[in-house]
Amino acid sequence: MKPGKLITIEGGEGVGKTTCLRYLGAEIQRQGMDLWQTREPGGTALGEALRHIALGHEYAGMTEKAELLLMFAARAEHIHRKILPALQAGQWVLCDRFIDATYAYQGGGRGLPQDRIQWLEKWVQAGLTPDLTLLMDMPVKQGLKRARQRSVPDRVESESISFFEQVRQAYLARAAQEPERIKVIDASCELDDVEAQVMVVLGEFFARHT
Ligand code: TMP
């Protein structure tokens, strides 16, 4: 068994992951854990280069299969070079997006078959799954409004409302399938309430795992 823990945070665009990561990371460290924070796609030199290719507008119109494989290429590198060594060393890894994003965006949003994603997951991850996933959920329009005010949309962020509705439904379907691991946070409410929900989930996780 790996000594460390892998915690991931997921959600559609503009749901407040960045703010949540800040206090989640602070609380994990306050509990005395050695924390390493990272993101997908990314987290390694090659992963960040693949992120640039996958999300930039340079390759607008890239095929869905290529997009899927870029996500898994970045993940293969990330797991092998960074995540597994960190977990083996007992670190707690906090990752901004991971495999659930692939099911939500490439599966739900792009409509790629689940069984292909499952096959790649098995091969690339070889049994590595997050110990805890926080799914920040809010109505699509609310999230997109925030995201689009914040920065110029990247290639994926430029998709239609219906794409993001599919993404949200795919995320929620996964949460319904794996309620022990994936905890849905209502991110549409006031910031303090969102933080309170996250802290309850984290508190329960600590109670079970430390
Ligand atoms: P973000 O981390 O800034 O939210 O941006 C990452 C983008 O990459 C986001 O639009 C979702 C997308 N993405 C996928 O489409 N599939 C994946 O597997 C991952 C990890 C991210």
GROMACS .gro file of C-alpha atoms and ligand atoms in nm:
model
  231
    1MET     CA    1   0.000   0.000   0.000
    2LYS     CA    2   0.118   0.352  -0.075
    3PRO     CA    3   0.200   0.551   0.239
    4GLY     CA    4   0.075   0.890   0.108
    5LYS     CA    5  -0.270   1.000  -0.005
    6LEU     CA    6  -0.393   1.134  -0.336
    7ILE     CA    7  -0.663   1.400  -0.314
    8THR     CA    8  -0.809   1.550  -0.629
    9ILE     CA    9  -1.033   1.844  -0.696
   10GLU     CA   10  -1.269   1.858  -0.990
   11GLY     CA   11  -1.547   2.060  -1.144
   12GLY     CA   12  -1.654   2.260  -1.445
   13GLU     CA   13  -1.521   2.600  -1.544
   14GLY     CA   14  -1.529   2.883  -1.290
   15VAL     CA   15  -1.644   2.673  -0.995
   16GLY     CA   16  -1.378   2.812  -0.758
   17LYS     CA   17  -1.118   2.532  -0.756
   18THR     CA   18  -0.829   2.771  -0.706
   19THR     CA   19  -0.968   2.925  -0.388
   20CYS     CA   20  -1.063   2.583  -0.259
   21LEU     CA   21  -0.716   2.444  -0.328
   22ARG     CA   22  -0.567   2.723  -0.121
   23TYR     CA   23  -0.753   2.645   0.201
   24LEU     CA   24  -0.753   2.271   0.140
   25GLY     CA   25  -0.374   2.275   0.107
   26ALA     CA   26  -0.337   2.497   0.413
   27GLU     CA   27  -0.552   2.263   0.622
   28ILE     CA   28  -0.365   1.950   0.512
   29GLN     CA   29  -0.038   2.116   0.613
   30ARG     CA   30  -0.187   2.237   0.940
   31GLN     CA   31  -0.265   1.873   1.016
   32GLY     CA   32   0.107   1.805   0.983
   33MET     CA   33   0.110   1.635   0.645
   34ASP     CA   34   0.388   1.681   0.393
   35LEU     CA   35   0.196   1.827   0.100
   36TRP     CA   36   0.276   1.842  -0.269
   37GLN     CA   37   0.039   2.035  -0.490
   38THR     CA   38   0.012   1.980  -0.863
   39ARG     CA   39  -0.228   1.991  -1.158
   40GLU     CA   40  -0.346   1.812  -1.471
   41PRO     CA   41  -0.283   1.831  -1.749
   42GLY     CA   42   0.064   1.929  -1.628
   43GLY     CA   43   0.282   1.870  -1.325
   44THR     CA   44   0.596   1.776  -1.521
   45ALA     CA   45   0.795   1.953  -1.791
   46LEU     CA   46   0.644   1.732  -2.062
   47GLY     CA   47   0.301   1.751  -1.899
   48GLU     CA   48   0.307   2.130  -1.903
   49ALA     CA   49   0.415   2.128  -2.268
   50LEU     CA   50   0.126   1.891  -2.347
   51ARG     CA   51  -0.109   2.121  -2.153
   52HIS     CA   52  -0.001   2.407  -2.373
   53ILE     CA   53  -0.075   2.201  -2.684
   54ALA     CA   54  -0.404   2.061  -2.554
   55LEU     CA   55  -0.552   2.388  -2.427
   56GLY     CA   56  -0.402   2.648  -2.659
   57HIS     CA   57  -0.586   2.775  -2.965
   58GLU     CA   58  -0.301   2.683  -3.196
   59TYR     CA   59  -0.450   2.341  -3.262
   60ALA     CA   60  -0.817   2.441  -3.277
   61GLY     CA   61  -1.010   2.157  -3.435
   62MET     CA   62  -0.781   1.890  -3.292
   63THR     CA   63  -0.953   1.552  -3.304
   64GLU     CA   64  -1.123   1.424  -2.990
   65LYS     CA   65  -0.903   1.115  -2.989
   66ALA     CA   66  -0.589   1.326  -3.002
   67GLU     CA   67  -0.719   1.537  -2.714
   68LEU     CA   68  -0.791   1.224  -2.508
   69LEU     CA   69  -0.447   1.080  -2.575
   70LEU     CA   70  -0.276   1.409  -2.486
   71MET     CA   71  -0.449   1.399  -2.147
   72PHE     CA   72  -0.331   1.044  -2.088
   73ALA     CA   73   0.019   1.116  -2.216
   74ALA     CA   74   0.051   1.397  -1.964
   75ARG     CA   75  -0.095   1.173  -1.692
   76ALA     CA   76   0.142   0.884  -1.767
   77GLU     CA   77   0.439   1.114  -1.723
   78HIS     CA   78   0.292   1.277  -1.414
   79ILE     CA   79   0.219   0.948  -1.239
   80HIS     CA   80   0.549   0.783  -1.323
   81ARG     CA   81   0.780   1.075  -1.253
   82LYS     CA   82   0.604   1.265  -0.977
   83ILE     CA   83   0.288   1.126  -0.821
   84LEU     CA   84   0.398   0.771  -0.740
   85PRO     CA   85   0.737   0.876  -0.600
   86ALA     CA   86   0.564   1.139  -0.384
   87LEU     CA   87   0.307   0.889  -0.254
   88GLN     CA   88   0.578   0.631  -0.187
   89ALA     CA   89   0.767   0.893   0.012
   90GLY     CA   90   0.456   0.947   0.226
   91GLN     CA   91   0.355   1.283   0.081
   92TRP     CA   92  -0.003   1.393   0.043
   93VAL     CA   93  -0.058   1.486  -0.317
   94LEU     CA   94  -0.324   1.747  -0.391
   95CYS     CA   95  -0.401   1.750  -0.761
   96ASP     CA   96  -0.610   2.006  -0.948
   97ARG     CA   97  -0.803   1.767  -1.177
   98PHE     CA   98  -0.724   1.404  -1.258
   99ILE     CA   99  -0.898   1.106  -1.418
  100ASP     CA  100  -1.255   1.220  -1.343
  101ALA     CA  101  -1.193   1.523  -1.567
  102THR     CA  102  -1.121   1.284  -1.854
  103TYR     CA  103  -1.452   1.100  -1.803
  104ALA     CA  104  -1.632   1.435  -1.773
  105TYR     CA  105  -1.470   1.632  -2.059
  106GLN     CA  106  -1.362   1.369  -2.311
  107GLY     CA  107  -1.635   1.118  -2.213
  108GLY     CA  108  -1.928   1.349  -2.131
  109GLY     CA  109  -1.836   1.663  -2.326
  110ARG     CA  110  -1.679   1.507  -2.637
  111GLY     CA  111  -1.884   1.188  -2.625
  112LEU     CA  112  -1.590   0.948  -2.648
  113PRO     CA  113  -1.673   0.592  -2.543
  114GLN     CA  114  -1.634   0.511  -2.174
  115ASP     CA  115  -1.479   0.173  -2.242
  116ARG     CA  116  -1.186   0.334  -2.428
  117ILE     CA  117  -1.127   0.572  -2.139
  118GLN     CA  118  -1.149   0.281  -1.895
  119TRP     CA  119  -0.895   0.085  -2.094
  120LEU     CA  120  -0.650   0.376  -2.096
  121GLU     CA  121  -0.712   0.439  -1.727
  122LYS     CA  122  -0.626   0.077  -1.643
  123TRP     CA  123  -0.315   0.082  -1.854
  124VAL     CA  124  -0.180   0.423  -1.756
  125GLN     CA  125  -0.283   0.431  -1.392
  126ALA     CA  126  -0.234   0.062  -1.312
  127GLY     CA  127  -0.473   0.077  -1.016
  128LEU     CA  128  -0.388   0.426  -0.895
  129THR     CA  129  -0.710   0.606  -0.801
  130PRO     CA  130  -0.759   0.913  -0.584
  131ASP     CA  131  -0.829   0.847  -0.216
  132LEU     CA  132  -1.063   1.144  -0.207
  133THR     CA  133  -1.213   1.366  -0.477
  134LEU     CA  134  -1.393   1.692  -0.416
  135LEU     CA  135  -1.633   1.775  -0.694
  136MET     CA  136  -1.714   2.147  -0.695
  137ASP     CA  137  -2.057   2.171  -0.853
  138MET     CA  138  -2.255   2.473  -0.966
  139PRO     CA  139  -2.495   2.559  -1.250
  140VAL     CA  140  -2.304   2.584  -1.576
  141LYS     CA  141  -2.407   2.941  -1.656
  142GLN     CA  142  -2.292   3.068  -1.316
  143GLY     CA  143  -1.950   2.905  -1.355
  144LEU     CA  144  -1.895   3.014  -1.713
  145LYS     CA  145  -1.982   3.373  -1.630
  146ARG     CA  146  -1.715   3.375  -1.362
  147ALA     CA  147  -1.457   3.198  -1.579
  148ARG     CA  148  -1.510   3.428  -1.874
  149GLN     CA  149  -1.484   3.743  -1.662
  150ARG     CA  150  -1.155   3.617  -1.520
  151SER     CA  151  -0.949   3.543  -1.832
  152VAL     CA  152  -0.953   3.487  -2.205
  153PRO     CA  153  -1.107   3.141  -2.257
  154ASP     CA  154  -0.869   2.862  -2.364
  155ARG     CA  155  -0.961   2.609  -2.634
  156VAL     CA  156  -1.171   2.390  -2.402
  157GLU     CA  157  -1.320   2.683  -2.211
  158SER     CA  158  -1.449   2.820  -2.542
  159GLU     CA  159  -1.692   2.529  -2.584
  160SER     CA  160  -2.071   2.570  -2.582
  161ILE     CA  161  -2.307   2.569  -2.284
  162SER     CA  162  -2.440   2.228  -2.392
  163PHE     CA  163  -2.085   2.086  -2.387
  164PHE     CA  164  -2.045   2.202  -2.026
  165GLU     CA  165  -2.390   2.068  -1.934
  166GLN     CA  166  -2.269   1.726  -2.052
  167VAL     CA  167  -1.948   1.770  -1.855
  168ARG     CA  168  -2.144   1.853  -1.540
  169GLN     CA  169  -2.381   1.556  -1.585
  170ALA     CA  170  -2.089   1.319  -1.641
  171TYR     CA  171  -1.920   1.444  -1.323
  172LEU     CA  172  -2.241   1.404  -1.122
  173ALA     CA  173  -2.296   1.056  -1.264
  174ARG     CA  174  -1.948   0.953  -1.150
  175ALA     CA  175  -2.014   1.097  -0.806
  176ALA     CA  176  -2.335   0.893  -0.787
  177GLN     CA  177  -2.141   0.579  -0.884
  178GLU     CA  178  -1.862   0.637  -0.633
  179PRO     CA  179  -2.013   0.824  -0.338
  180GLU     CA  180  -1.744   0.704  -0.095
  181ARG     CA  181  -1.465   0.866  -0.295
  182ILE     CA  182  -1.628   1.157  -0.476
  183LYS     CA  183  -1.785   1.417  -0.249
  184VAL     CA  184  -2.004   1.677  -0.417
  185ILE     CA  185  -1.962   2.029  -0.285
  186ASP     CA  186  -2.233   2.284  -0.362
  187ALA     CA  187  -2.008   2.557  -0.499
  188SER     CA  188  -2.297   2.786  -0.593
  189CYS     CA  189  -2.340   2.920  -0.239
  190GLU     CA  190  -2.147   3.186  -0.046
  191LEU     CA  191  -1.770   3.136  -0.021
  192ASP     CA  192  -1.783   3.073   0.354
  193ASP     CA  193  -2.043   2.800   0.306
  194VAL     CA  194  -1.835   2.637   0.035
  195GLU     CA  195  -1.531   2.637   0.262
  196ALA     CA  196  -1.737   2.493   0.549
  197GLN     CA  197  -1.855   2.203   0.330
  198VAL     CA  198  -1.499   2.131   0.216
  199MET     CA  199  -1.372   2.132   0.574
  200VAL     CA  200  -1.640   1.884   0.683
  201VAL     CA  201  -1.540   1.645   0.404
  202LEU     CA  202  -1.172   1.682   0.483
  203GLY     CA  203  -1.235   1.637   0.856
  204GLU     CA  204  -1.417   1.309   0.789
  205PHE     CA  205  -1.135   1.195   0.564
  206PHE     CA  206  -0.874   1.271   0.831
  207ALA     CA  207  -1.082   1.088   1.090
  208ARG     CA  208  -1.080   0.776   0.872
  209HIS     CA  209  -0.721   0.789   0.750
  210THR     CA  210  -0.493   0.928   1.019
  211TMP     P1  211  -0.798   2.416  -1.547
  211TMP     O1  212  -0.717   2.318  -1.470
  211TMP     O2  213  -0.739   2.552  -1.548
  211TMP     O3  214  -0.942   2.414  -1.509
  211TMP     O4  215  -0.790   2.376  -1.701
  211TMP     C1  216  -0.775   2.248  -1.743
  211TMP     C2  217  -0.863   2.223  -1.863
  211TMP     O5  218  -0.831   2.095  -1.915
  211TMP     C3  219  -1.011   2.223  -1.832
  211TMP     O6  220  -1.082   2.291  -1.932
  211TMP     C4  221  -1.048   2.078  -1.838
  211TMP     C5  222  -0.947   2.018  -1.932
  211TMP     N1  223  -0.916   1.876  -1.904
  211TMP     C6  224  -0.970   1.781  -1.987
  211TMP     O7  225  -1.043   1.813  -2.080
  211TMP     N2  226  -0.943   1.649  -1.961
  211TMP     C7  227  -0.861   1.609  -1.858
  211TMP     O8  228  -0.839   1.489  -1.840
  211TMP     C8  229  -0.805   1.711  -1.774
  211TMP     C9  230  -0.716   1.671  -1.660
  211TMP    C10  231  -0.835   1.842  -1.801
   0.00000   0.00000   0.00000
